[in-house]
Each structure stands twice: as structure tokens, then as C-alpha cells.
GROMACS .gro file of C-alpha atoms in nm:
model
  506
    1MET     CA    1   0.000   0.000   0.000
    2LYS     CA    2   0.308   0.225  -0.016
    3GLN     CA    3   0.231   0.575  -0.136
    4GLU     CA    4   0.460   0.689  -0.416
    5ASN     CA    5   0.617   1.037  -0.395
    6LYS     CA    6   0.430   1.123  -0.075
    7LYS     CA    7   0.539   1.178   0.280
    8ALA     CA    8   0.404   0.916   0.516
    9LYS     CA    9   0.136   1.017   0.763
   10CYS     CA   10   0.237   1.016   1.129
   11LEU     CA   11   0.057   0.919   1.449
   12ALA     CA   12   0.210   0.997   1.789
   13ALA     CA   13   0.173   0.796   2.111
   14PHE     CA   14   0.261   1.031   2.398
   15GLY     CA   15   0.210   0.997   2.771
   16THR     CA   16   0.111   1.175   3.088
   17GLY     CA   17   0.431   1.043   3.247
   18SER     CA   18   0.700   0.777   3.234
   19ASP     CA   19   0.606   0.409   3.224
   20VAL     CA   20   0.240   0.469   3.139
   21GLY     CA   21   0.250   0.234   2.841
   22LYS     CA   22   0.359   0.448   2.544
   23SER     CA   23   0.599   0.186   2.411
   24VAL     CA   24   0.343  -0.093   2.427
   25ILE     CA   25   0.077   0.116   2.256
   26ALA     CA   26   0.321   0.216   1.981
   27THR     CA   27   0.410  -0.152   1.940
   28ALA     CA   28   0.044  -0.247   1.908
   29LEU     CA   29  -0.013   0.023   1.647
   30CYS     CA   30   0.288  -0.094   1.445
   31ARG     CA   31   0.152  -0.449   1.429
   32ILE     CA   32  -0.203  -0.335   1.350
   33PHE     CA   33  -0.097  -0.104   1.065
   34SER     CA   34   0.123  -0.384   0.928
   35ASP     CA   35  -0.167  -0.632   0.951
   36LYS     CA   36  -0.379  -0.394   0.744
   37GLY     CA   37  -0.122  -0.376   0.467
   38TYR     CA   38   0.042  -0.042   0.541
   39ALA     CA   39   0.416   0.008   0.516
   40VAL     CA   40   0.477   0.123   0.873
   41SER     CA   41   0.782   0.227   1.073
   42PRO     CA   42   0.831   0.316   1.441
   43TYR     CA   43   1.012   0.632   1.541
   44LYS     CA   44   1.137   0.793   1.860
   45ALA     CA   45   1.352   1.101   1.810
   46GLN     CA   46   1.534   1.065   2.141
   47ASN     CA   47   1.538   0.765   2.369
   48MET     CA   48   1.697   0.761   2.714
   49SER     CA   49   1.768   0.402   2.810
   50ASN     CA   50   2.051   0.162   2.881
   51ASN     CA   51   1.843  -0.113   2.723
   52SER     CA   52   1.972  -0.103   2.365
   53GLY     CA   53   2.022  -0.340   2.076
   54VAL     CA   54   2.204  -0.378   1.744
   55THR     CA   55   2.075  -0.332   1.389
   56PRO     CA   56   2.167  -0.564   1.098
   57GLU     CA   57   2.425  -0.301   1.001
   58GLY     CA   58   2.594  -0.335   1.341
   59LEU     CA   59   2.471   0.000   1.475
   60GLU     CA   60   2.319   0.071   1.818
   61MET     CA   61   1.965   0.190   1.890
   62GLY     CA   62   1.704   0.173   2.164
   63ARG     CA   63   1.557  -0.170   2.227
   64ALA     CA   64   1.199  -0.036   2.235
   65GLN     CA   65   1.222   0.070   1.871
   66ILE     CA   66   1.376  -0.265   1.778
   67VAL     CA   67   1.071  -0.429   1.936
   68GLN     CA   68   0.840  -0.195   1.746
   69ALA     CA   69   1.024  -0.263   1.419
   70GLU     CA   70   0.973  -0.635   1.478
   71ALA     CA   71   0.603  -0.568   1.535
   72ALA     CA   72   0.596  -0.368   1.210
   73ARG     CA   73   0.768  -0.661   1.034
   74VAL     CA   74   1.062  -0.448   0.916
   75PRO     CA   75   1.435  -0.459   0.998
   76PRO     CA   76   1.537  -0.213   1.271
   77HIS     CA   77   1.723   0.094   1.145
   78VAL     CA   78   1.889   0.376   1.337
   79ASP     CA   79   1.660   0.633   1.170
   80MET     CA   80   1.389   0.487   1.394
   81ASN     CA   81   1.583   0.611   1.700
   82PRO     CA   82   1.835   0.869   1.579
   83VAL     CA   83   1.934   0.992   1.927
   84LEU     CA   84   1.997   0.747   2.211
   85LEU     CA   85   2.103   0.867   2.555
   86LYS     CA   86   2.267   0.607   2.778
   87PRO     CA   87   2.294   0.743   3.135
   88VAL     CA   88   2.643   0.708   3.282
   89THR     CA   89   2.594   0.922   3.593
   90GLN     CA   90   2.305   1.107   3.756
   91ILE     CA   91   2.387   1.416   3.547
   92GLY     CA   92   2.548   1.279   3.232
   93SER     CA   93   2.491   1.038   2.945
   94GLN     CA   94   2.669   0.880   2.653
   95VAL     CA   95   2.509   1.016   2.336
   96VAL     CA   96   2.465   0.773   2.048
   97LEU     CA   97   2.380   0.953   1.723
   98LEU     CA   98   2.252   0.747   1.430
   99GLY     CA   99   2.391   0.432   1.586
  100LYS     CA  100   2.741   0.554   1.671
  101VAL     CA  101   2.884   0.701   1.990
  102LEU     CA  102   2.911   1.079   1.965
  103GLN     CA  103   3.052   1.145   2.313
  104ASP     CA  104   2.957   1.174   2.679
  105PHE     CA  105   2.768   1.490   2.768
  106SER     CA  106   2.658   1.645   3.094
  107ALA     CA  107   2.295   1.756   3.096
  108VAL     CA  108   2.404   2.117   3.042
  109GLN     CA  109   2.634   2.025   2.752
  110TYR     CA  110   2.363   1.812   2.594
  111HIS     CA  111   2.109   2.094   2.596
  112LYS     CA  112   2.355   2.309   2.402
  113GLU     CA  113   2.356   2.044   2.128
  114LYS     CA  114   1.976   2.020   2.104
  115ALA     CA  115   1.940   2.228   1.785
  116ARG     CA  116   2.187   2.010   1.597
  117LEU     CA  117   2.033   1.690   1.730
  118PHE     CA  118   1.681   1.807   1.648
  119ASP     CA  119   1.788   1.868   1.288
  120ALA     CA  120   1.941   1.520   1.269
  121ALA     CA  121   1.623   1.370   1.416
  122CYS     CA  122   1.405   1.557   1.166
  123GLN     CA  123   1.618   1.432   0.877
  124ALA     CA  124   1.585   1.075   1.005
  125LEU     CA  125   1.206   1.112   1.025
  126ASP     CA  126   1.198   1.256   0.673
  127ARG     CA  127   1.383   0.950   0.543
  128LEU     CA  128   1.136   0.717   0.714
  129ARG     CA  129   0.840   0.913   0.577
  130ALA     CA  130   0.978   0.884   0.224
  131GLU     CA  131   0.977   0.504   0.249
  132ASN     CA  132   0.653   0.430   0.434
  133ASP     CA  133   0.279   0.492   0.445
  134VAL     CA  134   0.267   0.571   0.815
  135VAL     CA  135   0.516   0.637   1.097
  136VAL     CA  136   0.416   0.560   1.456
  137MET     CA  137   0.594   0.811   1.678
  138GLU     CA  138   0.661   0.749   2.046
  139GLY     CA  139   0.708   1.027   2.299
  140ALA     CA  140   0.929   1.035   2.606
  141GLY     CA  141   0.819   1.074   2.967
  142SER     CA  142   0.547   1.334   3.005
  143CYS     CA  143   0.480   1.559   2.707
  144ALA     CA  144   0.401   1.842   2.951
  145GLU     CA  145   0.729   1.896   3.138
  146VAL     CA  146   0.705   2.275   3.127
  147ASN     CA  147   1.063   2.334   3.244
  148LEU     CA  148   1.199   2.120   2.959
  149MET     CA  149   0.953   2.196   2.682
  150ALA     CA  150   1.153   2.472   2.515
  151ARG     CA  151   1.440   2.228   2.457
  152ASP     CA  152   1.230   1.915   2.399
  153ILE     CA  153   1.304   1.738   2.069
  154VAL     CA  154   1.093   1.425   2.110
  155ASN     CA  155   0.739   1.521   2.211
  156LEU     CA  156   0.513   1.806   2.093
  157LYS     CA  157   0.779   1.992   1.895
  158MET     CA  158   0.849   1.680   1.691
  159ALA     CA  159   0.478   1.602   1.654
  160ALA     CA  160   0.428   1.956   1.521
  161TYR     CA  161   0.711   1.907   1.272
  162ALA     CA  162   0.545   1.585   1.154
  163ASP     CA  163   0.190   1.728   1.168
  164ALA     CA  164   0.105   1.420   1.374
  165PRO     CA  165  -0.215   1.383   1.578
  166VAL     CA  166  -0.124   1.290   1.935
  167ILE     CA  167  -0.283   1.008   2.132
  168LEU     CA  168  -0.222   1.074   2.502
  169THR     CA  169  -0.178   0.765   2.719
  170ALA     CA  170  -0.269   0.771   3.089
  171ASP     CA  171  -0.212   0.493   3.344
  172ILE     CA  172  -0.517   0.432   3.561
  173ASP     CA  173  -0.343   0.166   3.770
  174ARG     CA  174  -0.119   0.421   3.943
  175GLY     CA  175  -0.421   0.634   4.034
  176GLY     CA  176  -0.521   0.991   3.957
  177VAL     CA  177  -0.603   0.924   3.593
  178PHE     CA  178  -0.840   1.224   3.569
  179ALA     CA  179  -0.575   1.457   3.710
  180GLN     CA  180  -0.316   1.302   3.475
  181ILE     CA  181  -0.522   1.394   3.171
  182VAL     CA  182  -0.668   1.728   3.275
  183GLY     CA  183  -0.342   1.834   3.439
  184THR     CA  184  -0.142   1.754   3.126
  185LEU     CA  185  -0.375   1.965   2.912
  186ALA     CA  186  -0.363   2.249   3.166
  187CYS     CA  187   0.017   2.263   3.133
  188LEU     CA  188  -0.005   2.314   2.755
  189GLU     CA  189  -0.067   2.619   2.544
  190LYS     CA  190  -0.384   2.621   2.334
  191GLU     CA  191  -0.192   2.537   2.016
  192GLN     CA  192  -0.035   2.237   2.189
  193GLN     CA  193  -0.368   2.124   2.334
  194ASP     CA  194  -0.505   2.121   1.979
  195GLN     CA  195  -0.236   1.869   1.879
  196ILE     CA  196  -0.392   1.610   2.110
  197ALA     CA  197  -0.662   1.410   1.931
  198GLY     CA  198  -0.771   1.205   2.229
  199PHE     CA  199  -0.677   0.956   2.497
  200ILE     CA  200  -0.616   0.591   2.574
  201ILE     CA  201  -0.663   0.480   2.935
  202ASN     CA  202  -0.415   0.203   3.007
  203ARG     CA  203  -0.386  -0.074   3.269
  204PHE     CA  204  -0.746  -0.090   3.389
  205ARG     CA  205  -0.825  -0.364   3.641
  206GLY     CA  206  -1.178  -0.493   3.695
  207ASP     CA  207  -1.506  -0.445   3.509
  208ILE     CA  208  -1.453  -0.187   3.233
  209THR     CA  209  -1.826  -0.106   3.220
  210LEU     CA  210  -1.787   0.053   3.563
  211PHE     CA  211  -1.560   0.315   3.411
  212LYS     CA  212  -1.815   0.440   3.156
  213ASP     CA  213  -1.898   0.739   3.374
  214GLY     CA  214  -1.525   0.815   3.392
  215VAL     CA  215  -1.495   0.809   3.015
  216ASP     CA  216  -1.796   1.037   2.981
  217TRP     CA  217  -1.650   1.282   3.233
  218ILE     CA  218  -1.312   1.297   3.054
  219GLN     CA  219  -1.476   1.355   2.717
  220LYS     CA  220  -1.709   1.625   2.851
  221LYS     CA  221  -1.434   1.797   3.051
  222THR     CA  222  -1.175   1.801   2.771
  223GLY     CA  223  -1.386   1.804   2.457
  224LYS     CA  224  -1.169   1.522   2.325
  225ARG     CA  225  -1.254   1.158   2.282
  226VAL     CA  226  -1.134   0.853   2.468
  227PHE     CA  227  -1.034   0.603   2.200
  228GLY     CA  228  -1.040   0.312   2.441
  229VAL     CA  229  -0.971   0.166   2.784
  230LEU     CA  230  -0.707  -0.108   2.782
  231PRO     CA  231  -0.736  -0.373   3.053
  232TRP     CA  232  -0.431  -0.495   3.240
  233PHE     CA  233  -0.278  -0.795   3.064
  234ASP     CA  234  -0.055  -1.074   3.188
  235HIS     CA  235  -0.129  -1.351   2.938
  236PHE     CA  236   0.144  -1.226   2.704
  237HIS     CA  237   0.466  -1.030   2.744
  238ILE     CA  238   0.618  -0.736   2.555
  239GLN     CA  239   0.976  -0.639   2.635
  240SER     CA  240   1.002  -0.327   2.850
  241GLU     CA  241   1.185  -0.017   2.735
  242ASP     CA  242   1.376   0.068   3.049
  243SER     CA  243   1.443  -0.038   3.403
  244VAL     CA  244   1.150   0.151   3.555
  245VAL     CA  245   0.980  -0.190   3.571
  246ILE     CA  246   1.247  -0.311   3.816
  247GLU     CA  247   1.292   0.010   4.016
  248HIS     CA  248   1.174  -0.159   4.338
  249PRO     CA  249   1.350  -0.497   4.325
  250GLU     CA  250   1.278  -0.754   4.590
  251ALA     CA  251   1.280  -1.129   4.634
  252LYS     CA  252   0.941  -1.263   4.528
  253THR     CA  253   1.014  -1.635   4.528
  254ASP     CA  254   1.089  -1.879   4.809
  255PRO     CA  255   1.407  -2.047   4.675
  256SER     CA  256   1.374  -2.325   4.932
  257LYS     CA  257   1.055  -2.438   4.757
  258THR     CA  258   1.108  -2.331   4.395
  259PRO     CA  259   1.439  -2.349   4.207
  260THR     CA  260   1.528  -1.982   4.168
  261VAL     CA  261   1.785  -1.767   3.990
  262LEU     CA  262   1.884  -1.434   4.147
  263VAL     CA  263   1.976  -1.134   3.930
  264VAL     CA  264   2.166  -0.864   4.120
  265ARG     CA  265   1.992  -0.533   4.050
  266ILE     CA  266   2.303  -0.313   4.018
  267PRO     CA  267   2.253   0.067   4.000
  268HIS     CA  268   2.352   0.107   3.633
  269ILE     CA  269   2.186  -0.209   3.502
  270SER     CA  270   2.155  -0.238   3.123
  271ASN     CA  271   1.982  -0.483   2.890
  272PHE     CA  272   1.785  -0.645   3.171
  273THR     CA  273   1.559  -0.797   2.904
  274ASP     CA  274   1.836  -1.056   2.853
  275PHE     CA  275   1.662  -1.253   3.126
  276ASP     CA  276   1.303  -1.239   2.998
  277PRO     CA  277   1.325  -1.598   2.866
  278LEU     CA  278   1.395  -1.721   3.219
  279PHE     CA  279   1.050  -1.602   3.325
  280GLN     CA  280   0.898  -1.831   3.061
  281VAL     CA  281   1.057  -2.147   3.205
  282LYS     CA  282   0.787  -2.332   3.395
  283GLY     CA  283   0.891  -2.417   3.749
  284LEU     CA  284   1.177  -2.163   3.761
  285GLY     CA  285   1.176  -1.856   3.984
  286VAL     CA  286   1.360  -1.536   3.888
  287ASP     CA  287   1.427  -1.259   4.141
  288PHE     CA  288   1.580  -0.916   4.074
  289VAL     CA  289   1.732  -0.824   4.411
  290GLU     CA  290   1.909  -0.510   4.529
  291ARG     CA  291   1.972  -0.575   4.899
  292VAL     CA  292   2.230  -0.833   5.002
  293ARG     CA  293   2.075  -1.156   5.120
  294ASP     CA  294   2.167  -1.520   5.185
  295LEU     CA  295   2.251  -1.675   4.849
  296THR     CA  296   2.274  -2.036   4.965
  297PRO     CA  297   1.926  -2.144   4.847
  298TYR     CA  298   1.966  -2.002   4.495
  299LYS     CA  299   2.056  -2.218   4.197
  300ALA     CA  300   2.257  -1.937   4.036
  301VAL     CA  301   2.343  -1.570   4.071
  302ILE     CA  302   2.360  -1.345   3.764
  303LEU     CA  303   2.552  -1.020   3.731
  304PRO     CA  304   2.383  -0.832   3.443
  305GLY     CA  305   2.514  -0.572   3.202
  306SER     CA  306   2.620  -0.232   3.333
  307LYS     CA  307   2.660   0.112   3.179
  308SER     CA  308   2.916   0.202   3.448
  309THR     CA  309   3.111  -0.110   3.538
  310ARG     CA  310   3.362   0.044   3.779
  311ASN     CA  311   3.097   0.236   3.970
  312ASP     CA  312   2.887  -0.078   4.000
  313LEU     CA  313   3.193  -0.272   4.120
  314ASP     CA  314   3.238  -0.013   4.393
  315TRP     CA  315   2.869  -0.051   4.482
  316LEU     CA  316   2.904  -0.430   4.506
  317GLU     CA  317   3.197  -0.387   4.744
  318GLN     CA  318   3.033  -0.119   4.958
  319THR     CA  319   2.703  -0.304   4.996
  320GLY     CA  320   2.860  -0.640   5.080
  321TRP     CA  321   2.764  -0.816   4.758
  322THR     CA  322   3.128  -0.881   4.662
  323ALA     CA  323   3.202  -1.080   4.977
  324LYS     CA  324   2.867  -1.257   4.961
  325ILE     CA  325   2.915  -1.366   4.597
  326ARG     CA  326   3.270  -1.487   4.660
  327GLU     CA  327   3.147  -1.686   4.959
  328TYR     CA  328   2.864  -1.830   4.749
  329VAL     CA  329   3.106  -1.956   4.482
  330GLN     CA  330   3.341  -2.104   4.742
  331SER     CA  331   3.051  -2.303   4.887
  332GLY     CA  332   2.961  -2.445   4.544
  333GLY     CA  333   2.732  -2.177   4.400
  334ARG     CA  334   2.726  -2.084   4.032
  335VAL     CA  335   2.758  -1.735   3.888
  336LEU     CA  336   2.698  -1.597   3.539
  337GLY     CA  337   2.816  -1.254   3.429
  338VAL     CA  338   2.682  -1.090   3.113
  339CYS     CA  339   2.871  -0.803   2.945
  340GLY     CA  340   2.948  -0.560   3.231
  341GLY     CA  341   2.879  -0.845   3.472
  342TYR     CA  342   3.142  -1.050   3.287
  343GLN     CA  343   3.392  -0.766   3.325
  344MET     CA  344   3.320  -0.749   3.700
  345LEU     CA  345   3.402  -1.119   3.747
  346GLY     CA  346   3.765  -1.068   3.642
  347LYS     CA  347   4.066  -0.947   3.834
  348GLU     CA  348   4.050  -0.583   3.733
  349VAL     CA  349   3.870  -0.328   3.516
  350GLN     CA  350   4.104  -0.064   3.379
  351ASP     CA  351   3.984   0.267   3.237
  352PRO     CA  352   4.296   0.455   3.127
  353GLY     CA  353   4.105   0.708   2.917
  354GLY     CA  354   3.829   0.783   3.167
  355LEU     CA  355   3.547   0.649   2.950
  356GLU     CA  356   3.328   0.588   3.256
  357GLY     CA  357   3.455   0.870   3.474
  358LYS     CA  358   3.788   0.940   3.640
  359PRO     CA  359   4.073   0.741   3.477
  360GLY     CA  360   4.200   0.453   3.685
  361ALA     CA  361   4.145   0.087   3.769
  362THR     CA  362   3.904  -0.101   3.995
  363GLU     CA  363   3.956  -0.443   4.147
  364GLY     CA  364   3.711  -0.704   4.022
  365LEU     CA  365   3.559  -0.999   4.205
  366GLY     CA  366   3.857  -1.214   4.103
  367LEU     CA  367   3.641  -1.514   4.013
  368LEU     CA  368   3.789  -1.527   3.662
  369PRO     CA  369   4.157  -1.467   3.576
  370HIS     CA  370   4.078  -1.205   3.311
  371VAL     CA  371   4.141  -0.831   3.295
  372THR     CA  372   3.927  -0.575   3.114
  373VAL     CA  373   4.060  -0.259   2.951
  374LEU     CA  374   3.789  -0.008   2.862
  375LYS     CA  375   3.863   0.171   2.537
  376ALA     CA  376   3.699   0.291   2.218
  377PRO     CA  377   3.563   0.206   1.971
  378LYS     CA  378   3.245   0.047   2.100
  379THR     CA  379   3.178  -0.308   1.979
  380THR     CA  380   2.825  -0.345   1.837
  381THR     CA  381   2.755  -0.671   1.660
  382LEU     CA  382   2.490  -0.929   1.586
  383SER     CA  383   2.668  -1.258   1.649
  384ASN     CA  384   2.620  -1.631   1.602
  385PHE     CA  385   2.810  -1.867   1.828
  386GLU     CA  386   2.848  -2.225   1.947
  387TRP     CA  387   2.876  -2.356   2.301
  388ASP     CA  388   3.019  -2.707   2.296
  389GLY     CA  389   2.831  -2.775   1.973
  390VAL     CA  390   2.510  -2.601   2.081
  391SER     CA  391   2.419  -2.317   1.845
  392GLY     CA  392   2.310  -1.976   1.970
  393ALA     CA  393   2.267  -1.615   1.861
  394GLY     CA  394   2.305  -1.287   2.044
  395TYR     CA  395   2.436  -0.935   2.018
  396GLU     CA  396   2.736  -0.756   2.164
  397ILE     CA  397   2.746  -0.396   2.290
  398HIS     CA  398   3.052  -0.306   2.492
  399MET     CA  399   3.356  -0.085   2.525
  400GLY     CA  400   3.696  -0.245   2.552
  401GLN     CA  401   3.837  -0.594   2.565
  402THR     CA  402   3.836  -0.869   2.826
  403ALA     CA  403   4.111  -1.131   2.809
  404LEU     CA  404   4.395  -1.292   2.997
  405PRO     CA  405   4.662  -1.029   3.077
  406GLU     CA  406   4.911  -1.184   2.837
  407ASP     CA  407   4.658  -1.176   2.550
  408LEU     CA  408   4.530  -0.819   2.587
  409ASN     CA  409   4.798  -0.661   2.371
  410SER     CA  410   4.857  -0.949   2.131
  411GLY     CA  411   4.628  -0.809   1.860
  412LYS     CA  412   4.516  -1.161   1.772
  413GLU     CA  413   4.177  -1.324   1.796
  414ARG     CA  414   4.137  -1.527   2.110
  415SER     CA  415   4.224  -1.895   2.084
  416GLN     CA  416   4.000  -2.004   2.369
  417GLY     CA  417   3.688  -1.900   2.552
  418LEU     CA  418   3.340  -2.005   2.658
  419PHE     CA  419   3.175  -1.962   2.317
  420LYS     CA  420   3.314  -2.007   1.967
  421VAL     CA  421   3.202  -1.705   1.763
  422LEU     CA  422   3.108  -1.805   1.407
  423ASP     CA  423   3.024  -1.465   1.263
  424ARG     CA  424   2.971  -1.103   1.356
  425ASN     CA  425   2.746  -0.874   1.151
  426GLN     CA  426   2.724  -1.148   0.888
  427GLN     CA  427   3.102  -1.163   0.850
  428ALA     CA  428   3.252  -1.506   0.920
  429CYS     CA  429   3.520  -1.519   1.190
  430GLN     CA  430   3.710  -1.764   1.407
  431ASP     CA  431   3.702  -1.596   1.744
  432TYR     CA  432   3.602  -1.678   2.100
  433ASP     CA  433   3.392  -1.502   2.359
  434GLY     CA  434   3.364  -1.531   2.734
  435ALA     CA  435   3.531  -1.753   2.988
  436MET     CA  436   3.465  -2.024   3.245
  437SER     CA  437   3.648  -2.092   3.570
  438ASP     CA  438   3.842  -2.417   3.606
  439ASN     CA  439   3.578  -2.558   3.841
  440GLY     CA  440   3.298  -2.466   3.599
  441ARG     CA  441   3.107  -2.263   3.857
  442VAL     CA  442   3.172  -1.917   3.713
  443MET     CA  443   3.090  -1.815   3.357
  444GLY     CA  444   3.111  -1.482   3.176
  445THR     CA  445   3.012  -1.367   2.828
  446TYR     CA  446   2.957  -1.053   2.623
  447MET     CA  447   2.657  -1.212   2.449
  448HIS     CA  448   2.332  -1.032   2.521
  449GLY     CA  449   2.020  -1.227   2.436
  450LEU     CA  450   2.189  -1.564   2.472
  451PHE     CA  451   1.883  -1.715   2.646
  452ASP     CA  452   1.667  -1.641   2.342
  453SER     CA  453   1.811  -1.964   2.200
  454PRO     CA  454   1.627  -2.254   2.374
  455ALA     CA  455   1.919  -2.495   2.328
  456VAL     CA  456   2.157  -2.253   2.504
  457LEU     CA  457   1.907  -2.193   2.783
  458LYS     CA  458   1.854  -2.567   2.824
  459LYS     CA  459   2.230  -2.630   2.840
  460TRP     CA  460   2.279  -2.357   3.101
  461LEU     CA  461   1.995  -2.490   3.317
  462LYS     CA  462   2.145  -2.837   3.289
  463SER     CA  463   2.473  -2.698   3.426
  464LEU     CA  464   2.271  -2.589   3.731
  465GLY     CA  465   2.126  -2.937   3.773
  466LEU     CA  466   1.785  -2.826   3.641
  467GLU     CA  467   1.718  -3.069   3.358
  468GLY     CA  468   1.352  -3.138   3.426
  469LEU     CA  469   1.214  -2.789   3.372
  470GLU     CA  470   0.985  -2.725   3.077
  471ILE     CA  471   1.133  -2.497   2.813
  472THR     CA  472   0.929  -2.391   2.514
  473GLU     CA  473   1.097  -2.455   2.181
  474GLU     CA  474   0.941  -2.135   2.049
  475SER     CA  475   1.202  -1.866   2.099
  476GLY     CA  476   1.352  -1.546   1.974
  477MET     CA  477   1.167  -1.374   1.691
  478GLN     CA  478   0.915  -1.658   1.658
  479ALA     CA  479   0.808  -1.621   2.020
  480ARG     CA  480   0.804  -1.241   2.011
  481ASP     CA  481   0.602  -1.240   1.691
  482ARG     CA  482   0.327  -1.437   1.859
  483GLN     CA  483   0.328  -1.189   2.149
  484TYR     CA  484   0.287  -0.898   1.906
  485ASP     CA  485  -0.015  -1.069   1.753
  486MET     CA  486  -0.169  -1.121   2.096
  487LEU     CA  487  -0.106  -0.756   2.185
  488ALA     CA  488  -0.270  -0.639   1.862
  489ARG     CA  489  -0.580  -0.852   1.922
  490HIS     CA  490  -0.603  -0.726   2.280
  491PHE     CA  491  -0.572  -0.367   2.156
  492GLU     CA  492  -0.832  -0.412   1.879
  493LYS     CA  493  -1.081  -0.555   2.127
  494HIS     CA  494  -1.075  -0.251   2.353
  495VAL     CA  495  -0.970   0.045   2.136
  496ASP     CA  496  -1.148   0.204   1.838
  497VAL     CA  497  -0.878   0.115   1.589
  498ASP     CA  498  -1.075   0.237   1.287
  499ALA     CA  499  -1.099   0.582   1.445
  500LEU     CA  500  -0.724   0.586   1.513
  501ILE     CA  501  -0.642   0.485   1.157
  502LYS     CA  502  -0.877   0.753   1.026
  503GLU     CA  503  -0.712   1.007   1.256
  504ALA     CA  504  -0.370   0.911   1.126
  505MET     CA  505  -0.439   0.874   0.756
  506GLU     CA  506  -0.670   1.168   0.683
   0.00000   0.00000   0.00000
């Protein structure tokens, strides 16, 4: 249905705040437009998240737009997320522009670059519009942050550039949904209010018919329509954009009764969606935990990726996790480190150029004999690998190199490791990734998404003595595709999709 020589129409999914469901609604719209035969692309001008992924070209972009591209049935491309901010500190972020690291900016420095970045984001949107029928735009946080609005490049300013009607999402589960909607409009100028076509109420629990009076009140008060009320869902799963969903980590499983894996919720956690497949294993518990606790009952402990490895190593030491994890391994426990977690397991993390802050070195947990040197350029690859003959696929996003001290400056591909890497970004290679301790209890790898491969997940669980658990053979894109279909059907049941399409395409 691609329109020749025309700019694609745009439809924007914005929110009354963070984590109200913008990403999920944009994902649903991408699948629905695709189902109806439109050439559709997702788009988010600026994404702030440490949960990123890699395109087929080997470039980095936000994971939420990769998910939405999958829902739209198109390959992810950096034009879909031209600006990615990866927080390094409370006041600074690494800026990734069109898939490549630009540099680290403080918040003040970044604001000075906004005009240039807005132009780059507009050009990316123009390219998408030239190749599609419709672009589904996602906003960031609240679209009514009055102190930031003058410098905002992702919400109403971008919607105005695209002439996109805005669907405002509000989360009824957190309470105050009427104030969310009316308060957002009250913070906007009349011209900005006119950009908003209507609302979607998200995460409703209970009998929707009981909210009819609420819908009527919103429509009468605002003069804008409610396109639908989406019930809470838990019968399917869509990957989350950022770590807001694990902001209050706590143990939810009794590991003495259910075999359980513990993921340490470090302060600068990245790519936490690596562990989504573990939640799908029947009979397995998964806990994200921040406070130190007795690890004895757990089948394994996982150190996840980190955007600030040395700072998170300091946090592990200061909170007592370092001693507790070492003790756990000495008593027979098993530990897996992924990306930054892999770096932490070694003897030392060196940062001679100050990529993550002040130049220097930080002692690691010493559970693997390797040393990491942080240095540019960033590695971003889609990779296929083998683990003792078991095939897997994943992606790598990291700064620097992790190897035995004597191999760090050799300039040669590694001759040993946990995984044999078969290719990176579709280029064949004969390299190795990761490491395993001599006693087999400690493993580390740079491979994100390794558990998306059922055979790899099954082999890892077997190493924990968990051979009897039920693992679905549906995995990776096949499994996610089915989730997107379920999301679209859920959305169509409760939202006036025809009205949204009309709003977008007129």
C-alpha cells in the first residue's frame, strides 16, 4: 500500500508520564498497521535508556524501537531512534547519534547540542516518511514537562514538525487518571492542546463497564474523545523499554521451595531484558534483588550488564555483595556474568582514558583470571556462536576488551573461551567469547540475548542441575512475533482502531 512520492502520515503515542504504556501502545499500532497492509515504521527522536540493541548493520539503537520494528515486520534501522542517551551518571549520558557514539555529555552540555540533534532527528524522520505509508511516533516521559519543553526534541515539537495527531496515554493503575489527563492539558498552550486528538486509558483492572462514567467525564471535561480503555494484561509479554519496571526490586520467590535464579539489580543495570526468557521457564523462579541476602538457596546468581562497570563494582563492594558472591562460589554456588557483569568477574577493570569517569582501575571480584581494559571504539555486533556444539545467537554492545593479561595486547583473535564465535554482523570469523572458571562454577560472556536460544538456555539450566524444567521450543523472533499478535488482538478488542487509523491517515 506504499504511497509513491508522498510523505508518510504520522501518528504519535505520547504519555502523561514515564512508564504509562507508550511503548506498548506504539508496538500495538505498528503491528495493526502492518496487519492492514500499510508500510509502517516506528520512530522515537530521542530515547533515554541503557536497554539497547544492534541493527543488521551493526549500529546501536534503543531496544523499544527494535521491538516496534519487529512488530511492524521491518528490519530495525537507526533512523527509527536517531538519538539514544545512555545514562552514565546522575547528570550525564553517553550520546549515540545514528547508531554511533558521539561522546559523553553532561545535561548542560547536551542541551547546548539540542538544535543540531533536532535537525538530525528531523532528517531521520523525513527519510522514514519517504519510504513508508505511516510512521508511529513514540514520545518520552510526560509531554508536559514545562521546564523542559523549550528544549524538547521528542514530544510536541516533533509532533508539530510531523503534523502528527497525538494520542495521550494515561495509566489508571497508578491512580489519579483524571488529574493526569486534565493536568497535562492544563500545562499546555492552546496550540499544543489542539495537537492532542484524544486519549487511551491504560492498565485498567476490573469491570470496564464501571468506568463508563469516567470516560464520559473525561470527554465532557476536555472536549476530546477517549479512544479506548485497555485492561491490564498478563497472558502475554512485551519487552520493556527501560528499568522503571524493576525500580523496586525484591525477592518474590521462596528459593527453598522453587528453584530460583537471582539477578543482582546493580545501580547502572543495562539490557535487563536478557533474562526475559527465564520467566517463561515453567517451574523456575527469577528474582531481581538489590539488597544483600543469603545466596545459599539459589541455583545461580547473575551479574547483568552495566553502563558504568567500575561504579557498580564499587557498589558491590560497599554493599557487601562482593564478599557474599565470593562466599557463594566457594561453597559451590554458580555465577553468570553478562557483558558488564562478565567484566566485574575478572581481576581488574582498567579505564585509562576515563570512558566511565575518572581514569583509573578497579579491582574485580577475582572469580575469573581475566582483565578488562575499557577503550573505544564500541563493539556493536549481531553474532552467532556455538557452546560445545550447541548453536546460539546474540548481540554484543561493549567498550573495551576482556582477556587474559598476556593476551590483551597481542592483537590476535582469542584462541579459547566459553563460546566459539562463528560470525559477527554477517562476517565469518574464528574468534572466542567469554570464559569459564576451572571448576565450571563461574561463567562470563559478552553475548546479550543468549537465552533467546532454547538450546543454550537448556544447556545452562542443565549446568545448574535443572534438567527437568519445561522450556518452550518457540524462541527469539518466533516467540516475540506471537506476542505482538496477541497484543494487537487485545488492543483491537478494547480500542477504536478504525478511528485511530482515520485520525492518522486523513
